[in-house]
Coordinates of C-alpha atoms and ligand atoms in Angstrom, one line a residue:
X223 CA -2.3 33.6 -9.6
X224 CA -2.0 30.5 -7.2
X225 CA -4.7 28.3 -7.3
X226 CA -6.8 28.3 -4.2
X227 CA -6.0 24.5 -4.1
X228 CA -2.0 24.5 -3.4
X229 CA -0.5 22.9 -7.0
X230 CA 0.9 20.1 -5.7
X231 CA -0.8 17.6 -8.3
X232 CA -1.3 17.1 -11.9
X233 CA -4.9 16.7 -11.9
X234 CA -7.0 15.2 -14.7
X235 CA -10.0 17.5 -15.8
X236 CA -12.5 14.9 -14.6
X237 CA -14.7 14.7 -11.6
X238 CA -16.6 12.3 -10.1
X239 CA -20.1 12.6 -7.7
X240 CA -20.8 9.0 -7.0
X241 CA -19.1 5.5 -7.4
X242 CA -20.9 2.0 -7.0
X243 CA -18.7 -1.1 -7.0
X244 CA -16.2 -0.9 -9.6
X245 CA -17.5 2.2 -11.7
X246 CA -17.6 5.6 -10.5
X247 CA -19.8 8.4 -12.0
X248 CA -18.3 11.9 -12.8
X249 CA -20.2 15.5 -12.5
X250 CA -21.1 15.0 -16.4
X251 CA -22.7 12.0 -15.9
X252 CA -20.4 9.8 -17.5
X253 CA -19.6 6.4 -16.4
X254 CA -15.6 4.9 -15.5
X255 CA -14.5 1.6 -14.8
X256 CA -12.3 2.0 -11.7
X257 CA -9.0 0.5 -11.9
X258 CA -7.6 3.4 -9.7
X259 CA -9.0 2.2 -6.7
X260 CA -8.2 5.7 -5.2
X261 CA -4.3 4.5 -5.7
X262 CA -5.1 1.2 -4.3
X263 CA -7.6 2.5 -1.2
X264 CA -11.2 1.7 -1.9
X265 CA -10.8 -2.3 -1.7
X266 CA -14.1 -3.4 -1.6
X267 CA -15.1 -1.0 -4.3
X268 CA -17.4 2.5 -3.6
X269 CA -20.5 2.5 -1.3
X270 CA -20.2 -1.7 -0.5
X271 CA -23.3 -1.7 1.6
X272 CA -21.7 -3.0 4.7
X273 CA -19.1 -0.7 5.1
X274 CA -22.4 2.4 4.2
X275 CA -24.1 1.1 6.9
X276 CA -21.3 0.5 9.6
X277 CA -20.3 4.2 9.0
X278 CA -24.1 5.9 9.1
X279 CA -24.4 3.6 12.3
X280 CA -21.2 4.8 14.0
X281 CA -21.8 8.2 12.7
X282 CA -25.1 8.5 14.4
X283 CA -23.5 7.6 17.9
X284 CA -20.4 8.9 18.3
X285 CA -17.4 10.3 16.2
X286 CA -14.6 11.1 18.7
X287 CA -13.1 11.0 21.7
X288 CA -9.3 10.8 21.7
X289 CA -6.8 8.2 23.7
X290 CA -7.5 9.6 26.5
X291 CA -9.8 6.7 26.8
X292 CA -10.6 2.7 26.0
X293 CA -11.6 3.0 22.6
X294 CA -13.9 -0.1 22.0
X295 CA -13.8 -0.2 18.4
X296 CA -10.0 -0.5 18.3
X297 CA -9.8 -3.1 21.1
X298 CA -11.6 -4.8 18.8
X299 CA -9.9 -4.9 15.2
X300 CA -6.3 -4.7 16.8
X301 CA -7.8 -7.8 18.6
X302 CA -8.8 -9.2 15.1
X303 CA -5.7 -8.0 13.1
X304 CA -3.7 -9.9 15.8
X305 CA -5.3 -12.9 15.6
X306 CA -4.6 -12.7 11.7
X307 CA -1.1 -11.5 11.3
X308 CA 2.5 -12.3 13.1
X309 CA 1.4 -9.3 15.2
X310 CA 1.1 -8.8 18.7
X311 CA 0.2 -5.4 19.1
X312 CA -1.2 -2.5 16.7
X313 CA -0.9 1.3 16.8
X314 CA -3.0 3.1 14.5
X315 CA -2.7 6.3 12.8
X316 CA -4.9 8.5 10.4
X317 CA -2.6 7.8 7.3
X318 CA 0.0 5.7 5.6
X319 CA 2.9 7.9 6.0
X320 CA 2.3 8.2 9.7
X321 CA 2.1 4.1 10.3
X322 CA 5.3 4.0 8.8
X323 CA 6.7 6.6 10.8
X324 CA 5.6 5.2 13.7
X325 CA 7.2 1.6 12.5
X326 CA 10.9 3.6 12.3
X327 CA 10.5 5.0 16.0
X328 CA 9.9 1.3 16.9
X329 CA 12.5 -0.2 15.4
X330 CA 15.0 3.0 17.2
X331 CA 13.1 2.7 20.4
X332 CA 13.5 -1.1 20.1
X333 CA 17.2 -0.8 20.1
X334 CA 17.1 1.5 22.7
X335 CA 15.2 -0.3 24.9
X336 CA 17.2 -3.6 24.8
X337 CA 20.4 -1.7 24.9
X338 CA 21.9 -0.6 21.2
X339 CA 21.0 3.3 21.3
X340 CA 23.8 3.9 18.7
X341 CA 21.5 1.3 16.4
X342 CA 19.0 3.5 15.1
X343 CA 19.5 3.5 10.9
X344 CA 17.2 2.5 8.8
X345 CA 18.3 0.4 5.2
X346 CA 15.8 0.6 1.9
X347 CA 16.1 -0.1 -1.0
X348 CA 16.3 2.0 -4.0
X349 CA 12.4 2.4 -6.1
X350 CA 11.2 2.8 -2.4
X351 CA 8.2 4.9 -1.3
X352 CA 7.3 5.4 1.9
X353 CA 5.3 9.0 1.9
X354 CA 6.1 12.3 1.9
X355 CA 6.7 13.3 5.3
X356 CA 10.7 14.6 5.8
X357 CA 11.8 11.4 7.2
X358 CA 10.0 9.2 4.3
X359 CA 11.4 11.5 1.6
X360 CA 14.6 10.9 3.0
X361 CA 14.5 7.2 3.5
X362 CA 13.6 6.8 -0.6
X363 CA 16.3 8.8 -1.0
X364 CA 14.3 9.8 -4.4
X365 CA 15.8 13.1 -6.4
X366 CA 12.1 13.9 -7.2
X367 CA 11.0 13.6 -4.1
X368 CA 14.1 15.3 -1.5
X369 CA 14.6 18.3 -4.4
X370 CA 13.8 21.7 -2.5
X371 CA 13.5 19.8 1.1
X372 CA 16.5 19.4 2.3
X373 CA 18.9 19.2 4.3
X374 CA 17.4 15.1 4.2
X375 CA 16.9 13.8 7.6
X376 CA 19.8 11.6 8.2
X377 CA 19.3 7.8 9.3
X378 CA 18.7 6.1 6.0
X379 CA 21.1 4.0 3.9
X380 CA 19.9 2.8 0.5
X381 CA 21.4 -0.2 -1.6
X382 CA 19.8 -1.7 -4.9
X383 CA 16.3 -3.6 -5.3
X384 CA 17.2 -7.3 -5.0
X385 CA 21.3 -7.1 -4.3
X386 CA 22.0 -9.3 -1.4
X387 CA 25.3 -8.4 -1.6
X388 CA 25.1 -5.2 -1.6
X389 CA 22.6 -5.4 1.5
X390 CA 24.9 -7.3 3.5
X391 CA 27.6 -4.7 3.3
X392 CA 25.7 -1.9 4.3
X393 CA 24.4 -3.1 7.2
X394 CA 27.1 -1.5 10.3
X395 CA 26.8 -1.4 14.1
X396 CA 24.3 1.4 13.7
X397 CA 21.8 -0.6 11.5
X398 CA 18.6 -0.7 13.3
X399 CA 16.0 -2.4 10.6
X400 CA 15.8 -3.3 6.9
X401 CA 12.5 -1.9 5.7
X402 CA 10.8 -2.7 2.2
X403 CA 7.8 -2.6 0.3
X404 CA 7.1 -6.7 -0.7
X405 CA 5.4 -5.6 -4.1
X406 CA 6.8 -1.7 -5.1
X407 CA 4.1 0.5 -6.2
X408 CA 5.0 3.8 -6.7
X409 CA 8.2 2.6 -7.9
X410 CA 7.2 0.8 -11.2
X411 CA 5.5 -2.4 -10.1
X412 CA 7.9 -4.3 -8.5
X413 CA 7.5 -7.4 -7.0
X414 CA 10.5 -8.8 -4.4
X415 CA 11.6 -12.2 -5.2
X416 CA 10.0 -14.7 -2.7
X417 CA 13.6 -16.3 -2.0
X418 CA 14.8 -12.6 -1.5
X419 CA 12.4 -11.5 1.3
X420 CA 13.0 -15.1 2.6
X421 CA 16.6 -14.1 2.8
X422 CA 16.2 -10.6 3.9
X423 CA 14.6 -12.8 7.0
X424 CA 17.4 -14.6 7.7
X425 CA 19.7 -11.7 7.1
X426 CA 17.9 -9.6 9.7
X427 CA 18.0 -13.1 12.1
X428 CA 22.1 -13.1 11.6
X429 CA 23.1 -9.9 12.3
X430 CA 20.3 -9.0 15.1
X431 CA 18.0 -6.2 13.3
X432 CA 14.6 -5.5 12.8
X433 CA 13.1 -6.7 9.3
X434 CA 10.0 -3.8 8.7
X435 CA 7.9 -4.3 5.9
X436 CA 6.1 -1.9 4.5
X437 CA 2.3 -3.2 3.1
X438 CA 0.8 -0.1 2.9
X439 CA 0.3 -0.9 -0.9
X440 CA 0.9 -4.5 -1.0
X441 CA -1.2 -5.7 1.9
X442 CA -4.9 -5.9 2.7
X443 CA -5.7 -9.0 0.4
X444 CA -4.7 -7.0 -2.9
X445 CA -1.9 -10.0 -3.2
X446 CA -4.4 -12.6 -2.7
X447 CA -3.2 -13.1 0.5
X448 CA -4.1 -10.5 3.6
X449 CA -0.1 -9.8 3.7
X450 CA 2.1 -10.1 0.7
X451 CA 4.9 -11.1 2.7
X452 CA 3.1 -14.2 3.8
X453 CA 3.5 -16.0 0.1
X454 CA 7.5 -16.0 1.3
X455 CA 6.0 -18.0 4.1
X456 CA 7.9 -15.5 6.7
X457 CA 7.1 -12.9 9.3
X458 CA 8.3 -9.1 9.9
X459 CA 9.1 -7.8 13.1
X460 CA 7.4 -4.7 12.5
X461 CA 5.1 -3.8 9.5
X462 CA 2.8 -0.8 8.1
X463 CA -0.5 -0.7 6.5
X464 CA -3.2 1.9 5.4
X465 CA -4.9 2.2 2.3
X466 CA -7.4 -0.5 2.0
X467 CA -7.6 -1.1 5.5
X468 CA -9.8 1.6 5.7
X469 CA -11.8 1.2 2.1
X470 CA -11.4 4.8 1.7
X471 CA -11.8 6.0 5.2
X472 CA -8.3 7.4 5.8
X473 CA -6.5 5.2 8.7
X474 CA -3.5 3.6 9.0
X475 CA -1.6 0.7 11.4
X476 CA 1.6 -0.5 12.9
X477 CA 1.7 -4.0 13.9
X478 CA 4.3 -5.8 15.4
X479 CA 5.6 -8.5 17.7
X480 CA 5.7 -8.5 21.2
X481 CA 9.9 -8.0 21.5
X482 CA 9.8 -5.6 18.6
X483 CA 7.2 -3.1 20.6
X484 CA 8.9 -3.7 24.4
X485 CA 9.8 -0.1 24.8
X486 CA 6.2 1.3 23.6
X487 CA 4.9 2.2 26.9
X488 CA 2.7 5.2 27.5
X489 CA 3.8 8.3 26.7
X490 CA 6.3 6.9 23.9
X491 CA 4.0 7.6 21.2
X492 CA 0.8 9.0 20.0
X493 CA -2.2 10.8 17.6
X494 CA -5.0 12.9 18.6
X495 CA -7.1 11.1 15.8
X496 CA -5.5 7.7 15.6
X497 CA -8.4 5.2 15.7
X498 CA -10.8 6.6 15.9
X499 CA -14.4 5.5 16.8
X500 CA -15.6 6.1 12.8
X501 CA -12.4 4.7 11.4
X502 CA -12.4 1.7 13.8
X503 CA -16.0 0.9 12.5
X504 CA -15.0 1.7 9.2
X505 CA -12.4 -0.7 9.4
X506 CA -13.7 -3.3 11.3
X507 CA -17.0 -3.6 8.9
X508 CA -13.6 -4.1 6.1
X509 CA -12.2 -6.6 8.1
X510 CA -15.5 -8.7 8.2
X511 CA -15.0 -8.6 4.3
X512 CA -12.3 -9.4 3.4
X513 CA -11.7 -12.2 6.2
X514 CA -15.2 -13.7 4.4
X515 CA -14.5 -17.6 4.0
X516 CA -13.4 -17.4 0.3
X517 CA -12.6 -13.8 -0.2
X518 CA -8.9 -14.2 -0.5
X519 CA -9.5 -17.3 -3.2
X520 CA -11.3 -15.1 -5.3
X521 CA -9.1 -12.3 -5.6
X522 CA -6.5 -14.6 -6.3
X523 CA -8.7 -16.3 -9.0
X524 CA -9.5 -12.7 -10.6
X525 CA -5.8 -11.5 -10.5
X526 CA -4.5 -14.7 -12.2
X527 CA -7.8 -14.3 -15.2
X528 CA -6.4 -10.5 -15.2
X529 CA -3.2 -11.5 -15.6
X530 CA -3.3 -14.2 -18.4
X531 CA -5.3 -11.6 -20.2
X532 CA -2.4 -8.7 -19.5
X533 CA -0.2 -11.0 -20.8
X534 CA -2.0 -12.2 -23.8
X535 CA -2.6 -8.5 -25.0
X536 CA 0.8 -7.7 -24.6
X537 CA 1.9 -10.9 -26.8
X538 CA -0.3 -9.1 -29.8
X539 CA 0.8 -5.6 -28.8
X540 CA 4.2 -5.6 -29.0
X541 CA 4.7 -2.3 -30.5
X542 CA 2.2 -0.7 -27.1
X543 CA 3.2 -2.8 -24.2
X544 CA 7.1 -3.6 -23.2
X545 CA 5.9 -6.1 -20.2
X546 CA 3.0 -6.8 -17.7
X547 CA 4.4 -7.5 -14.1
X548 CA 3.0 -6.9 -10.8
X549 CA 1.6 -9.7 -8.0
X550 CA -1.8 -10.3 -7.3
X551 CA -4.2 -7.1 -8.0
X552 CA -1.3 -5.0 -7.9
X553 CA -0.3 -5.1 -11.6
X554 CA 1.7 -3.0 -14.0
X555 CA 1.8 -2.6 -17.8
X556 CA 5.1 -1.1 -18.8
X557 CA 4.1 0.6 -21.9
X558 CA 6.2 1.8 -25.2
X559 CA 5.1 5.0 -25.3
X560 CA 4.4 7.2 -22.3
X561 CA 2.4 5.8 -19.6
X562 CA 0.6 9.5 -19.1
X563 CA -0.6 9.3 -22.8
X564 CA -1.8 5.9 -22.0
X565 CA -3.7 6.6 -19.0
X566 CA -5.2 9.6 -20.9
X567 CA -6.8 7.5 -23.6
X568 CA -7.6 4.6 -21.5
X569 CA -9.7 7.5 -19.3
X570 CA -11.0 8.5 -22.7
X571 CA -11.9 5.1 -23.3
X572 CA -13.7 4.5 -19.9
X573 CA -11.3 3.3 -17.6
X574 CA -9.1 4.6 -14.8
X575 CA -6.0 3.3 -14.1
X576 CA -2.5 5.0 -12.0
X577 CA 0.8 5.9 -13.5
X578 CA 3.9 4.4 -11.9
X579 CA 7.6 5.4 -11.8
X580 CA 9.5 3.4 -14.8
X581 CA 7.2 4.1 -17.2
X582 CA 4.3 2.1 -15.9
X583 CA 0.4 2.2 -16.1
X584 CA -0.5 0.9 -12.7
X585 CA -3.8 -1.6 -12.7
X586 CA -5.8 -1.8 -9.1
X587 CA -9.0 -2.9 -9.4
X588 CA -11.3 -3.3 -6.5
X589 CA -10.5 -6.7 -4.5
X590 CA -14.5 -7.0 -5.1
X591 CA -13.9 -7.2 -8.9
X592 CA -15.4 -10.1 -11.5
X593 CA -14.8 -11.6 -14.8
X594 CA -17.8 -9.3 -16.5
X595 CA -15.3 -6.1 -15.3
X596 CA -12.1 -7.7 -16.5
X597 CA -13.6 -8.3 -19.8
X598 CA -14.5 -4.6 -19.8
X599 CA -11.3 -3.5 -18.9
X600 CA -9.6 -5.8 -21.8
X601 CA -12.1 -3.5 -24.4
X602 CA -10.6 -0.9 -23.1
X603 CA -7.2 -1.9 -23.1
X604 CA -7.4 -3.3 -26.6
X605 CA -8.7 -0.3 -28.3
X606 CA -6.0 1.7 -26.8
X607 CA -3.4 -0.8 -27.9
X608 CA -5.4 -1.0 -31.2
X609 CA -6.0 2.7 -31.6
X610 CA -1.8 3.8 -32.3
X611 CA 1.5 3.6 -31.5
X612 CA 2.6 3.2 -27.7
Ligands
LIG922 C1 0.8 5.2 -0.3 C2 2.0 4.7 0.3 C3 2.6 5.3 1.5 C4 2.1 6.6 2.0 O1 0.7 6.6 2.5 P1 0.0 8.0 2.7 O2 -1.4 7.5 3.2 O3 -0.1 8.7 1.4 O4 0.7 8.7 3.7 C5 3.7 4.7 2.0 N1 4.1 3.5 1.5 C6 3.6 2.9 0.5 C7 4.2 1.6 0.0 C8 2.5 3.5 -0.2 O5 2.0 2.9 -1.3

């Protein structure tokens, strides 16, 4: 018999009835270091304080009321995520998926508007994930993820991860946007060359298309920076984000510039939901965090301790770990033996942590995370290494 819960997901047996910071508490009372992060969503950790006490407050006054009307807690952090981004303008949505949606239709209606209907595909590259909605399934152009679903929605033209060359000869007189993920998650922990995303700028410059980012993973100060993209010292046209923006509240965004949004004019687009007055709190009280004098520093300082250690482990565990890669506090340890078996003990061991495709055990701690946690998580590390083969 089908489980009430549709069996989309291979769940492990564990629950969990409270978090605090970097550990969360299951139904049997036992304690887990947190290096899941709720696949990268809970930023600043579970129940930070400011981000209880901004959603009680909000939750006490009002929840919804549509865009039908001003919404004062979105004026607000789109005012505030413009002022800290290339971005002019925001959209917001309730998820990832749909923020990256909404970047495709304005990179088409871009094109549209300034007079190149026919310009309206979309290039990725290959390791990309976007979501699951038809349209994102499609642009990965993953077997795994298209198998059962099809006919694929047309629009989307893949070439290889890094290949330049390969890029530049895919790109036709339909070729709306180049869209990628500056630090792959899903896909195995991938981070894009700086000097490639630098090119993928000037490529986009050159031939006259839209260079859309997606930072739904990557962004939101998990790089050390509150944008991946800016380490390459360059802007997107149009980019998406979601996961920590919301520090586990589910909400998403579309930013972009000024040109790239011209044809977004009422009526084009839109979300019963979309920013909400309890995710616009939610996200604002973030936003107050992780723009703290400092913040930003420290996570940098704690991925760079993480990773030394990473490294180091891997140096005396040859025979468990193939490589450590990753940027920032997005990090991946390709292991020897399957990354499922892996994450098992390391669960067993205390510690949660996310597989990735390519054999990879995903690492994304908490942006709020210290040295007394990394040392903890190295325990926990090592005695899996220690414990047996792979
Ligand atoms: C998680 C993720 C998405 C999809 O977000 P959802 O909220 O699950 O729809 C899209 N792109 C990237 C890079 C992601 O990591």
């Amino acid at each position: 018999m089908i489980p009430a819960v549709m069996p989309t997901y291979a769940r492990a047996d564990v629950a969990f009835e409270r978090g605090e910071g970097a550990y969360l508490y299951a139904t049997d009372g036992r304690r887990y270091l947190d290096f899941a992060s709720g696949i990268a969503v809970t930023c600043l950790g579970h129940a930070h304080p400011h981000l209880v006490a901004a959603l009680q407050d909000q939750a006490a006054k009002l929840w919804h009321t549509s865009n039908l009307y001003r919404v004062p807690g979105q004026e607000r952090l789109a005012r505030r995520l413009v002022d800290a981004t290339f971005a002019d303008t925001v959209f917001f949505t309730n998820s990832g998926v749909e923020a990256w949606e909404c970047a495709v239709k304005v990179c088409r209606k871009y094109m549209s508007h300034t007079g190149h209907p026919k310009r309206w595909r979309v290039i990725t590259v290959g390791g990309a994930f976007h979501g699951r909605t038809l349209s994102a399934i499609a642009a990965a152009k993953s077997e795994k993820l298209v198998k059962g679903f099809g006919p694929v929605v047309e629009g989307y033209d893949q070439v290889a991860f890094g290949n330049l060359n390969e890029l530049r000869a895919a790109i036709t007189d339909e070729t709306a946007a180049i869209c990628i993920e500056p630090v792959q998650g899903e896909g195995g922990v991938r981070p894009a060359e700086l000097d490639y995303l630098r090119a993928l700028r000037q490529i986009c410059d050159e031939f006259g298309i839209l260079l859309f980012l997606d930072e739904i993973q990557s962004g939101y100060g998990r790089t050390g920076k509150l944008f991946a993209h800016e380490w390459a010292g360059i802007a997107p046209d149009v980019m998406c984000a979601a996961k920590g923006i919301g520090g586990g509240f589910p909400f998403g965004a579309c930013l972009a510039t000024e040109a790239a949004a011209a044809g977004m004019t009422a009526g084009t687009h839109g979300s019963t939901y979309g920013g909400n007055p309890l995710a616009m709190a939610v996200g604002n009280a973030v936003l107050d965090v992780v723009l703290e004098p400092g913040f930003l520093e420290r996570v940098d300082r704690m991925a760079r301790l993480l990773w030394d250690r990473l490294c180091d482990l891997a140096e005396r565990h040859p025979e468990a770990i193939e490589q450590v890669r990753g940027a920032g506090l997005l990090l991946g340890v390709k292991t020897v033996g399957p990354n499922g078996d892996f994450i098992a003990r390391l669960r067993d061991a205390g510690m949660l942590a996310v597989p990735a495709a390519d054999n990879v055990v995903r690492l994304l701690p908490p942006l709020i995370v210290g040295e007394a946690e990394i040392a903890e998580a190295m325990k926990c590390l090592e005695a899996v290494c220690a414990a047996g083969e792979g």
